[in-house]
Amino acid sequence: MEERYDAHQIEAHWQTEWDRADLYRTRQDLSRPKFYVLEMFPYPSGNGLSVGHLHNYVPCDVIGRYKRMSGYNVLHAMGWDAFGLPAENEALLRGAHPTETVPRYAANFKRQLTMSGCAYDWSREINSSAPEYYKWTQWFFLLLYKRGLAYRATGSQWWCDKCRTILANEQVVNGCCWRHPDTQVTKRDLEQWYIRITDYADRLLADLDAIDWPEPIKLMQRNWIGRSEGAELAFPISGHTGKEVRFFTTRPDTVFGVSFMVLAPEHSLVAEITAEGNRAAVEAYVAQARRQSEIERMSTVKEKTGVFTGAYARNVFTSRDIPIWIADYVLMGYGTGAIMAAPGEDQRDFDFATKYGLEIPRVTAPESGATPSADRAFTDHGVAINSGFLDGMKTAGAIAAICQFAEQRGIGRRAITYRMRDWLISRQRYWGCPIPIVYCKSECGIVPVPEDQLPVALPPMKEYQPSGTGRSPLANVPEFVNTICPKCGGPAERETDTLDGFACSSWYFLRFASPHENRAPFDRAAVDYWLPVDLYVGGAEHAVMHLLYARMWTKVMFDSELISFQEPFPVLRNQGVVWAADGQRMSKSKGNVVTPDAMIEKYGADALRLWELFMGPFDEDTRWNESGVAGTERFITRLWSWVRRYVEAGAPNEAVPDETLHRAHKTIREVTDHVERMRFNTALAKLMDHLNHLVRQEPANLNRFVVESFVLMLAPMTPYLCEELWRALDHQTSVHLEDWPKFDPELAKEESVTVVVQVNGKVRDRVQTAAGASVEEVKALALASETVRRHLDGKPPRKFIFIPDRMLSIVV
């Protein structure tokens, strides 16, 4: 062994050897269990990877390597989410074409991941903009169409002037485009393609309980889906024969307290029922509302505004005419776009009624018999009052009674509604998957492209800039647009919109199982073996877009008997964000991006990998600090010198002191546990602590098990270093083909442990006790502590919370 570790020479050598040996090609030994680890599909940008991106990729690489050493067949592949707005906008920014930039950027990403030591099976690399891939994206669209889940409709949609295309509701954040946070979106009326994701709302909700995801992600999906149970009722419009306002409410028990109605400004009835004297004010208000995002309109801190239409509806329960208003806090996409206003029981309606001097009846009282406050709405459940036949009923009973009453008389029904809208999937951009639909000029109408004519190829275009007219640039390519109707053979035109990029990422995880299959989107046997994904890792920002869409597509495939599972990602983990050293998000424009190239050039790939793992908990945000890489480089140097000293002493293999043997087995147990739980920083801390002990030992007091188990545990984290050390220990095969070290439970057992003692949630002392001590034994030691007694201050403990070998919490 050389005296000093030469990272650049060793990393280059072993990367060449691994490539030559095809070391990381996926193996499918059916006698072994499988493990499929996958990061979210990245889109290759011109900026390349930063050290922040590696906080995702390196930990997943460690898990893949660890599982392979633990006896699993591991599938760990990489590909490129190359279609869609990000790639097109990047090319436009550079004055280039996506067909040039996408391959170049993907190659750069691949180079950076490879030099960072990531063990991907590159024989399975996929690219969503390749015809052999998007052929099957089109095939899935046709599957949705055939099942009645893809449809075309005219609607008022969000438009981003910078993207020059329509956005889905999920892509509008705080009234701005999600790609351009400085750009306010506006509304346009266009005919678009939608996916009926709402048909799957109940299943998407129910199945969240069965998957192991971070609770905040589950909550975001639940809130986005927004399931509400209640009733749909109808009030006739006075003076407009045959016209009625249909509305949804979760509190139908309060209908006797409805004193006005509110329509969304976009409601189709507004123009029809507005009185001439009110028309100018109403039209001005409608125009103003259309310029606001839904987030702004629904804000709880925004002052409620509205305009009276001059029309009235008949409350069929009180037989009274009530005014119809419009207000921007009512949205067309939720329920029917109309609400009944019961200001006595709804605070938003109360504020509106107070502002405009509208009547505020009271129809619910507390069960206690107390009088509700006159200053605000009583929004809790209680007992019906001033409500005719409902009087005296508790809220739950009154809801059931009014629903039954309405159904019997044909004026309403029980109903469920959702906040989530159908997925708007078409885009007026060039760089995307063409929608496989043609429009017959005769009588056939909308005709799907036959499967044997797929893919509908994206034609080459020199000038592909979005027009801003609401039509895709593809509309300017006659040879693409003009075609023959597959049904009647007559003249037809192709759909010129392209699919939202999220269509491509809604099924890519299946393609990795058999990326070269050309007769189907995937080989069923391969998918049955590898899927679902065992560990999926990516950012929380995709909670209500990619993750929701992929779940829905998976359920459609299950219903079509294409696959045997309903959830694509049973286990999901989110990595934390690595902020720049200045506390801001890394950005080329801010000049604060740190690249893996720079760090590897200076310290080596393994030192960078260790700092990515050690800088903090995997799932928590942290700030970049280059001095940490210098620190892990010193750890590598120390380890190198220790193994070198052992090898030069002849690699003795004698009996070792009991303490060293105990520490070795204990460290294997702890590191195994921490890696399994993705607690990489603490796993590495255990290894560092173990090395501190080992470097103090003479080579004669070490043996191969102690030394080699250390190298094996570190191998997934520092693949280049440990490959070199393994060969120096006289092994002829790769360390990455070895088994993960095993510990003896008896030898790994703790003889004594430190138990933290808390009083009312604050750490007050620590006590030493035998490992496995009972709660009674630990309580006796804790209550004997002078420090603990002082903080108890003579008060008797009310409760003890005990975590064996770790903590005793005393509540007083």
PDB file of N, CA and C in Angstrom, residues 158 175 184-187 284 286-293 296-297:
ATOM      1  N   TRP A 158     -55.763  28.054 -16.207  1.00  0.00           N
ATOM      2  CA  TRP A 158     -54.653  28.943 -15.860  1.00  0.00           C
ATOM      3  C   TRP A 158     -53.669  29.025 -17.022  1.00  0.00           C
ATOM      4  N   GLY A 175     -50.841  31.826  -6.681  1.00  0.00           N
ATOM      5  CA  GLY A 175     -51.241  32.684  -7.788  1.00  0.00           C
ATOM      6  C   GLY A 175     -50.210  32.820  -8.880  1.00  0.00           C
ATOM      7  N   GLN A 184     -47.414  36.024 -12.331  1.00  0.00           N
ATOM      8  CA  GLN A 184     -48.825  35.812 -12.017  1.00  0.00           C
ATOM      9  C   GLN A 184     -49.511  35.106 -13.188  1.00  0.00           C
ATOM     10  N   VAL A 185     -50.356  34.142 -12.866  1.00  0.00           N
ATOM     11  CA  VAL A 185     -51.090  33.446 -13.915  1.00  0.00           C
ATOM     12  C   VAL A 185     -52.429  34.138 -14.152  1.00  0.00           C
ATOM     13  N   THR A 186     -52.989  33.903 -15.328  1.00  0.00           N
ATOM     14  CA  THR A 186     -54.304  34.455 -15.678  1.00  0.00           C
ATOM     15  C   THR A 186     -55.169  33.306 -16.194  1.00  0.00           C
ATOM     16  N   LYS A 187     -56.441  33.614 -16.490  1.00  0.00           N
ATOM     17  CA  LYS A 187     -57.361  32.584 -16.972  1.00  0.00           C
ATOM     18  C   LYS A 187     -57.630  32.751 -18.471  1.00  0.00           C
ATOM     19  N   ALA A 284     -67.895  43.939 -13.913  1.00  0.00           N
ATOM     20  CA  ALA A 284     -66.592  44.440 -13.444  1.00  0.00           C
ATOM     21  C   ALA A 284     -66.018  43.504 -12.381  1.00  0.00           C
ATOM     22  N   VAL A 286     -66.705  40.282 -12.000  1.00  0.00           N
ATOM     23  CA  VAL A 286     -66.329  39.011 -12.636  1.00  0.00           C
ATOM     24  C   VAL A 286     -64.950  39.129 -13.266  1.00  0.00           C
ATOM     25  N   ALA A 287     -64.706  40.223 -13.967  1.00  0.00           N
ATOM     26  CA  ALA A 287     -63.408  40.434 -14.616  1.00  0.00           C
ATOM     27  C   ALA A 287     -62.287  40.476 -13.589  1.00  0.00           C
ATOM     28  N   GLN A 288     -62.557  41.150 -12.472  1.00  0.00           N
ATOM     29  CA  GLN A 288     -61.552  41.251 -11.413  1.00  0.00           C
ATOM     30  C   GLN A 288     -61.260  39.877 -10.807  1.00  0.00           C
ATOM     31  N   ALA A 289     -62.298  39.078 -10.581  1.00  0.00           N
ATOM     32  CA  ALA A 289     -62.125  37.765  -9.969  1.00  0.00           C
ATOM     33  C   ALA A 289     -61.315  36.833 -10.853  1.00  0.00           C
ATOM     34  N   ARG A 290     -61.478  36.948 -12.151  1.00  0.00           N
ATOM     35  CA  ARG A 290     -60.758  36.063 -13.072  1.00  0.00           C
ATOM     36  C   ARG A 290     -59.262  36.336 -13.074  1.00  0.00           C
ATOM     37  N   ARG A 291     -58.858  37.498 -12.570  1.00  0.00           N
ATOM     38  CA  ARG A 291     -57.435  37.812 -12.524  1.00  0.00           C
ATOM     39  C   ARG A 291     -56.768  37.292 -11.257  1.00  0.00           C
ATOM     40  N   GLN A 292     -57.544  36.729 -10.351  1.00  0.00           N
ATOM     41  CA  GLN A 292     -56.999  36.252  -9.075  1.00  0.00           C
ATOM     42  C   GLN A 292     -56.838  34.738  -9.086  1.00  0.00           C
ATOM     43  N   SER A 293     -55.825  34.269  -8.354  1.00  0.00           N
ATOM     44  CA  SER A 293     -55.652  32.824  -8.209  1.00  0.00           C
ATOM     45  C   SER A 293     -56.631  32.300  -7.170  1.00  0.00           C
ATOM     46  N   GLU A 296     -55.519  33.080  -3.623  1.00  0.00           N
ATOM     47  CA  GLU A 296     -55.886  34.429  -3.179  1.00  0.00           C
ATOM     48  C   GLU A 296     -57.367  34.506  -2.827  1.00  0.00           C
ATOM     49  N   ARG A 297     -58.199  33.908  -3.659  1.00  0.00           N
ATOM     50  CA  ARG A 297     -59.643  34.002  -3.446  1.00  0.00           C
ATOM     51  C   ARG A 297     -60.091  33.274  -2.192  1.00  0.00           C
TER      52      ARG A 297
END
